[in-house]
PDB file of C-alpha atoms in Angstrom:
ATOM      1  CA  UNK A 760      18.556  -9.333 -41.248  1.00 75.00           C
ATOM      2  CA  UNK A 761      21.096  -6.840 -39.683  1.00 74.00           C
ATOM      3  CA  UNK A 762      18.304  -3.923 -39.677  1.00 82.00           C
ATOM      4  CA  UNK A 763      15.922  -6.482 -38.078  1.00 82.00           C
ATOM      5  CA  UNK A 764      18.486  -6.952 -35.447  1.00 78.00           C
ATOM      6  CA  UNK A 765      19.302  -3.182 -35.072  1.00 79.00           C
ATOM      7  CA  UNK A 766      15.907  -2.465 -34.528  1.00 81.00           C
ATOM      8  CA  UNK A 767      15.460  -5.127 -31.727  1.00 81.00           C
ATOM      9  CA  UNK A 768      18.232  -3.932 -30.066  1.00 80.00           C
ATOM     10  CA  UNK A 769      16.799  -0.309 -30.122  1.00 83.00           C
ATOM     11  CA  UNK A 770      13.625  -1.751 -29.018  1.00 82.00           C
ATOM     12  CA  UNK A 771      15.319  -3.512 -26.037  1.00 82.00           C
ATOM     13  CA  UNK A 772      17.366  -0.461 -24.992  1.00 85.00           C
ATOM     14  CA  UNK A 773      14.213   1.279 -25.299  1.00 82.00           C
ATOM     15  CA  UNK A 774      12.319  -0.486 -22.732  1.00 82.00           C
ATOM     16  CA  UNK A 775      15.370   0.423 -20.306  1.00 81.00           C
ATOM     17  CA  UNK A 776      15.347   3.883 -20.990  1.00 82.00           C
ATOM     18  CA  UNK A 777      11.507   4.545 -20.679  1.00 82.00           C
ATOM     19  CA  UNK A 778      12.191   2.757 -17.158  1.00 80.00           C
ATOM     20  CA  UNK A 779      15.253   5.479 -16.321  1.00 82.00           C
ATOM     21  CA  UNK A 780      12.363   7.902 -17.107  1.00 82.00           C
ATOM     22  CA  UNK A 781       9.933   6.338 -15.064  1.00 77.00           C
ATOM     23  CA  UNK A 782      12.445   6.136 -12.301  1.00 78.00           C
ATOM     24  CA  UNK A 783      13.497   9.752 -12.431  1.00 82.00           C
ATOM     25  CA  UNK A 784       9.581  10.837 -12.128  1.00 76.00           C
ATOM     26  CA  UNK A 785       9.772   8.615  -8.906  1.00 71.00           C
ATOM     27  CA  UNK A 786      12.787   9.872  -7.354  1.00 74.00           C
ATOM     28  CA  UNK A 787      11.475  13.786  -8.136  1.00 78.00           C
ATOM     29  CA  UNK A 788       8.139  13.251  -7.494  1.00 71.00           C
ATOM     30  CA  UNK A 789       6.805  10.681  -5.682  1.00 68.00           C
ATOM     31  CA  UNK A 790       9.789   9.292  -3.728  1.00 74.00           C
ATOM     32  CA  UNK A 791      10.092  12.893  -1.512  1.00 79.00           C
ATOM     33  CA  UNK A 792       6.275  12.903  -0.762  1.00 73.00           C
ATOM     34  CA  UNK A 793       6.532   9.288   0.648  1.00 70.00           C
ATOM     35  CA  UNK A 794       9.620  10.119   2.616  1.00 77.00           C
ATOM     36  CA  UNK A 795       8.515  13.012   3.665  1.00 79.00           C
ATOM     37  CA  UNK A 796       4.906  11.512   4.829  1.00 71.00           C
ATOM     38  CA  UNK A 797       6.512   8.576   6.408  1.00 72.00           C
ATOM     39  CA  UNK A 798       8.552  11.129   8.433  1.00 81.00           C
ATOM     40  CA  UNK A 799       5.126  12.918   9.839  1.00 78.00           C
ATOM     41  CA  UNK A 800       3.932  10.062  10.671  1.00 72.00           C
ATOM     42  CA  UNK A 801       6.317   9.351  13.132  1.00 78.00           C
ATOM     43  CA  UNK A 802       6.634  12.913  14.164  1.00 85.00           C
ATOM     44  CA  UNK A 803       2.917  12.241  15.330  1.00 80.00           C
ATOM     45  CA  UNK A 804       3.554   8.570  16.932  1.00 78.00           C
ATOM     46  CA  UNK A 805       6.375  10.643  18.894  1.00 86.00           C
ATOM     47  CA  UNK A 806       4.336  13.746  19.871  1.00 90.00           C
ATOM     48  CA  UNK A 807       1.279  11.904  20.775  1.00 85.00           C
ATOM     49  CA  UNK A 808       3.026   9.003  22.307  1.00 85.00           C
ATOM     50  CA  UNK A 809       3.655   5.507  21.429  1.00 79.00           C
ATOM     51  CA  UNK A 810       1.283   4.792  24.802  1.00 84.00           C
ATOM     52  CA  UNK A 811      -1.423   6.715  23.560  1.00 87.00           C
ATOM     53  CA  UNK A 812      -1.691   5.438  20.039  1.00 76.00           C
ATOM     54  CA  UNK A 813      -1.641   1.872  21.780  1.00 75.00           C
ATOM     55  CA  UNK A 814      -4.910   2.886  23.916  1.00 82.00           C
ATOM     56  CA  UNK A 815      -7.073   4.609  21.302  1.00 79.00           C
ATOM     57  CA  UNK A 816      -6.081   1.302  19.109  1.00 75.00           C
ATOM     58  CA  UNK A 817      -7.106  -1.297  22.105  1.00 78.00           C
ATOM     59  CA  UNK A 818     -10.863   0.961  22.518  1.00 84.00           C
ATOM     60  CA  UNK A 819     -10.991   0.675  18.610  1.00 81.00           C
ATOM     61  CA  UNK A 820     -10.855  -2.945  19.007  1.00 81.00           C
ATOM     62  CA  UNK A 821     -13.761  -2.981  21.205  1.00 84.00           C
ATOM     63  CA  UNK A 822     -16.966  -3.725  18.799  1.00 90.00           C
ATOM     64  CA  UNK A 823     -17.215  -4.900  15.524  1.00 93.00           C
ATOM     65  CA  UNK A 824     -17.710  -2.019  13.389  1.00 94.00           C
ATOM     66  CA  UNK A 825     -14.384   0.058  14.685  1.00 93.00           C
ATOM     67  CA  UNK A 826     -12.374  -3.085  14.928  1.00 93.00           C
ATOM     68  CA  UNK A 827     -12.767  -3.815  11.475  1.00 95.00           C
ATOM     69  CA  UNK A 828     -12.794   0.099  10.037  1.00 95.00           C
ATOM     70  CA  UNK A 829     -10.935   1.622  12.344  1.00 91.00           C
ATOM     71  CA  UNK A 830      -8.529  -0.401  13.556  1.00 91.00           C
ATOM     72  CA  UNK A 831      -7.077  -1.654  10.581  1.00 94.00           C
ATOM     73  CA  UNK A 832      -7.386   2.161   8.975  1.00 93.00           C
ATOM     74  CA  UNK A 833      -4.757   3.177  12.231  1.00 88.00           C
ATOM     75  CA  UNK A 834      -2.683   0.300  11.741  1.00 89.00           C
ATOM     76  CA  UNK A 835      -2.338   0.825   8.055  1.00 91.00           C
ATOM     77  CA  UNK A 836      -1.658   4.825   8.022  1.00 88.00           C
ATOM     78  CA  UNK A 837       0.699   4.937  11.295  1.00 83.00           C
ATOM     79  CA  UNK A 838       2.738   1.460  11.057  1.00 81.00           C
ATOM     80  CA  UNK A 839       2.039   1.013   7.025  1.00 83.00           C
ATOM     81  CA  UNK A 840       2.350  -2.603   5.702  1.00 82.00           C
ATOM     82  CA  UNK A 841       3.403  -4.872   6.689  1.00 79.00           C
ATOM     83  CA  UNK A 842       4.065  -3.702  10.485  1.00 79.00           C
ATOM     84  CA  UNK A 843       0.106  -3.177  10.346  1.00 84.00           C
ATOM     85  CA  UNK A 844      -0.617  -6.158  11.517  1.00 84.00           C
ATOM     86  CA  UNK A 845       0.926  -6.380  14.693  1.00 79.00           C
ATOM     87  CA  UNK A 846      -2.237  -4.148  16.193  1.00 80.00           C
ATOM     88  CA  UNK A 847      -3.420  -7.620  16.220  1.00 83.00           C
ATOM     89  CA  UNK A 848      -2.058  -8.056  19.407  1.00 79.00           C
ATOM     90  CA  UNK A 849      -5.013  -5.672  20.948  1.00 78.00           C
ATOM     91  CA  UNK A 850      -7.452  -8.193  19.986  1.00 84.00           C
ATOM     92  CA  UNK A 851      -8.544 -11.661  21.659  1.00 85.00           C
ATOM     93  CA  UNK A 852      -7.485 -14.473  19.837  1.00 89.00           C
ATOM     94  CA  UNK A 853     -10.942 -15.381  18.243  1.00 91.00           C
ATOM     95  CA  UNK A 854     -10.591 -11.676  16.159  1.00 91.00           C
ATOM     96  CA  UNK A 855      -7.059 -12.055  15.165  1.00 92.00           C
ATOM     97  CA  UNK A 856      -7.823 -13.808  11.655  1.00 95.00           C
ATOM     98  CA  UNK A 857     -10.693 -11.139  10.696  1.00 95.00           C
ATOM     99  CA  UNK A 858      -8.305  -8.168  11.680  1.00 95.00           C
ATOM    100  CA  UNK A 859      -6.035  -9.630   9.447  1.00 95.00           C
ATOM    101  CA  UNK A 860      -7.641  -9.871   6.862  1.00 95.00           C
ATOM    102  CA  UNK A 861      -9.287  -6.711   7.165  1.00 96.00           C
ATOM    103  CA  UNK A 862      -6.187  -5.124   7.667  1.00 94.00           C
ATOM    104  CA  UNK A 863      -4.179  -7.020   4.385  1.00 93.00           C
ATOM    105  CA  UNK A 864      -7.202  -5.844   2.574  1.00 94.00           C
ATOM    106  CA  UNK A 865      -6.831  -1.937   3.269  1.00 94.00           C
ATOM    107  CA  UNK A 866      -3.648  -1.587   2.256  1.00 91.00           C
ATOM    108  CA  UNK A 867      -4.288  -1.011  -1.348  1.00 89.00           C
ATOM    109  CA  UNK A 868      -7.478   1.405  -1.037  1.00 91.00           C
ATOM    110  CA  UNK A 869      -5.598   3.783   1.378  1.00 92.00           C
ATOM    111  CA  UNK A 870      -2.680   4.105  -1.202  1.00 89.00           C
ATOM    112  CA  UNK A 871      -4.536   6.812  -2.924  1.00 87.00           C
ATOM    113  CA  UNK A 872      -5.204   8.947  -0.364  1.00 89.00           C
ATOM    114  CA  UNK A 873      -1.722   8.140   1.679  1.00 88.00           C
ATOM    115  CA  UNK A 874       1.059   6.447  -0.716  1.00 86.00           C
ATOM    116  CA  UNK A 875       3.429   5.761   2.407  1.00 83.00           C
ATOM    117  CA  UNK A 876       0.992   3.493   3.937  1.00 87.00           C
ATOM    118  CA  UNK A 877       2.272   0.828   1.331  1.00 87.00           C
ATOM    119  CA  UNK A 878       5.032   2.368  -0.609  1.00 80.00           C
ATOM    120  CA  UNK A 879       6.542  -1.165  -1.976  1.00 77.00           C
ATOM    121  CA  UNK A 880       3.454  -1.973  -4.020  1.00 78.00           C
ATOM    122  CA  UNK A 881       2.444   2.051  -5.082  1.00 82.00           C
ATOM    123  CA  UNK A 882       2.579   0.866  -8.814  1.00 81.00           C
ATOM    124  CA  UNK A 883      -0.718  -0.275  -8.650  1.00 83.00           C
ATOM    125  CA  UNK A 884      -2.121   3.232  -7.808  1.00 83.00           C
ATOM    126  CA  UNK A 885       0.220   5.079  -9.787  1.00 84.00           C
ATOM    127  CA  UNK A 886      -0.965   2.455 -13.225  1.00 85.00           C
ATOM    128  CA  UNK A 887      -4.245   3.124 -12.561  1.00 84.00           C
ATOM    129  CA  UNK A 888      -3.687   7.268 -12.009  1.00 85.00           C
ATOM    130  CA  UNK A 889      -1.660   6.993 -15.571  1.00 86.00           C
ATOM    131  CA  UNK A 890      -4.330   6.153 -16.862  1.00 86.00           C
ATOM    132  CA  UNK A 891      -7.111   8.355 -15.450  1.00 86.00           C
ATOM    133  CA  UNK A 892      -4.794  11.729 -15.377  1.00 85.00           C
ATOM    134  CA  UNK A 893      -4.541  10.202 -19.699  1.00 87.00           C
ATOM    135  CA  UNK A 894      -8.123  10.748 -19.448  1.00 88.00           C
ATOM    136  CA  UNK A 895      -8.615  13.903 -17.903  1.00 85.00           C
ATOM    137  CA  UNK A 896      -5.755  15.458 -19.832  1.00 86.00           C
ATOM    138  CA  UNK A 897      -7.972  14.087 -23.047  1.00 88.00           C
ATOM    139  CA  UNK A 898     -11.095  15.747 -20.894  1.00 84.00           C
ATOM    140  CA  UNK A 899     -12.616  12.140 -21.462  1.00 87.00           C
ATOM    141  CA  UNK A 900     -12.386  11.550 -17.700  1.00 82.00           C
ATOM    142  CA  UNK A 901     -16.140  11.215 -15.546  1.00 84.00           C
ATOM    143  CA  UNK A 902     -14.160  11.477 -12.717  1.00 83.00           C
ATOM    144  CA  UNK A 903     -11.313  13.451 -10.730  1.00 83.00           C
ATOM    145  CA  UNK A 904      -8.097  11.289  -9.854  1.00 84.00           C
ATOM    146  CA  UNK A 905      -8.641  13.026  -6.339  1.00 86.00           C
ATOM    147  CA  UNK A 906     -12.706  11.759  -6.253  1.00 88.00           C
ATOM    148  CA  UNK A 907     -11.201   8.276  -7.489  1.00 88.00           C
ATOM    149  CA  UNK A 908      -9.043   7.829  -4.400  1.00 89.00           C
ATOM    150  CA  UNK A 909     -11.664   8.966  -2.600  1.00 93.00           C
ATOM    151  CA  UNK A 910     -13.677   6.555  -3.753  1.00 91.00           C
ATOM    152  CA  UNK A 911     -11.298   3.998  -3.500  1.00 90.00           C
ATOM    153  CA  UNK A 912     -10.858   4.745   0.092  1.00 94.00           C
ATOM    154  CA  UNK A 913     -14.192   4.724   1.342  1.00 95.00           C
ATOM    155  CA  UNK A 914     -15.048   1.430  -0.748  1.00 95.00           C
ATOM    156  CA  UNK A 915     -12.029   0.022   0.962  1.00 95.00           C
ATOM    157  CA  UNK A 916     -13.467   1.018   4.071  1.00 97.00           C
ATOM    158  CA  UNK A 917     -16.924  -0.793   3.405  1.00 97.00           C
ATOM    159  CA  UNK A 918     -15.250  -3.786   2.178  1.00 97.00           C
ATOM    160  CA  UNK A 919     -13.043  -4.342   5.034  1.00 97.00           C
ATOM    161  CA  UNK A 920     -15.862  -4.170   7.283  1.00 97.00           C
ATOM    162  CA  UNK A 921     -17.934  -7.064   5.433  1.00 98.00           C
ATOM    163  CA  UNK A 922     -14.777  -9.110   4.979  1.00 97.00           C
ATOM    164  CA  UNK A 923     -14.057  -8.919   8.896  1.00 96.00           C
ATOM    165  CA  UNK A 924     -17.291  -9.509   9.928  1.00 97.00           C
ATOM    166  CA  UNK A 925     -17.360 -12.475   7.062  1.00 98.00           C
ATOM    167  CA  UNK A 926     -14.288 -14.067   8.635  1.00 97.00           C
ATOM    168  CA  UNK A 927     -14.886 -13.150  11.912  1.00 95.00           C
ATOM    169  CA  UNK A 928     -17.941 -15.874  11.381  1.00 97.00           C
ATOM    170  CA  UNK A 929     -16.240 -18.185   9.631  1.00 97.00           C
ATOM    171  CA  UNK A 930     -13.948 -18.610  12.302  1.00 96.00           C
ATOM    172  CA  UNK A 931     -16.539 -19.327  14.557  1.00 95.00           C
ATOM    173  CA  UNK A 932     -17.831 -21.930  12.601  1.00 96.00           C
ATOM    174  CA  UNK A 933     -14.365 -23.666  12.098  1.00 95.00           C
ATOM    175  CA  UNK A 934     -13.157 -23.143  15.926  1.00 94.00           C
ATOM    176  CA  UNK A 935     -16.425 -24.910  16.483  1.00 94.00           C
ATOM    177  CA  UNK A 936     -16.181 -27.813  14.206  1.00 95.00           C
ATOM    178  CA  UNK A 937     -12.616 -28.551  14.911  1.00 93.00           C
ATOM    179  CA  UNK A 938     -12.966 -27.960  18.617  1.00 92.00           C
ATOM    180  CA  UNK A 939     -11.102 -25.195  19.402  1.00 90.00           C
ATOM    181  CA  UNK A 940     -11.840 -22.567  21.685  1.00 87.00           C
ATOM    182  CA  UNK A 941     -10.934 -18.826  21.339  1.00 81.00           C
TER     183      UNK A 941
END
């Protein structure tokens, strides 16, 4: 009974100290990239103007295929979640909802590419690269991790666009049946 105890205990403390790894990898390895991209980003919102990011996001909003691509890919890389969303306010009322959801959609697929964009939920990129780099250390991999964000990205992109253009109509349809007007 005591060795069956002894070895829970180790098994507990375990978990803890596999997360103290974990955390260290973070703090010398991912945590300085995202700091350090968060910081150029701003740099660039500075040097480029606050004014001027505001007027390339309003054209963006302009027709369907930019204000659901686009737009939300701007909001998401300079503001990052969950300040993204307020580049809703370039939009008329009736495309709030689909920017939205565009733009709550995008926030995982550009994590690959740009990890600040949505720092507070990285660990789902960084589970699924675990696994992948496993597989290319194993040479088992079909794919880079690099061509996986990639991919991730540009799928992101696609879906964003059918979701917005989804909503955008479903909106319609509801603003109509309850009476609304946009």
């Amino acid at each position: 009974m005591l060795e069956w105890l002894a070895g829970g205990a180790e098994a507990f403390i375990g978990v803890f100290n596999e997360g103290g790894k974990v955390f260290i990898a973070f703090v010398t390895g991912i945590l300085p990239t995202l700091i350090v991209l968060l910081t150029a980003v701003y740099a660039i919102i500075e040097l480029v103007g606050e004014q001027r990011v505001h007027k390339v996001a309003r054209y963006a909003a302009g027709n369907v295929f930019t204000r659901y691509t686009i737009l939300p890919l701007l909001a998401v890389f300079f503001l990052t979640n969950p300040m993204a969303y307020t580049f809703g306010v370039f939009l008329e009322e009736k495309h709030k909802p689909a920017f939205y959801d565009s733009a709550v959609s995008f926030v995982h697929p550009i994590t690959g590419l740009f990890p600040h964009a949505n720092p507070g939920e990285l660990f789902v990129w960084l589970g699924v690269a675990a696994g992948i780099t496993k597989l290319v250390e194993n040479g088992t991999a079909p794919f880079s991790l690099a061509k996986l964000a990639l991919f991730y990205f540009v799928v992101g992109l696609v879906v964003i666009l059918l979701k917005g253009i989804v909503t955008e109509w479903i909106t319609k349809i509801i603003a109509r049946r309850e009476g609304v007007t946009l």
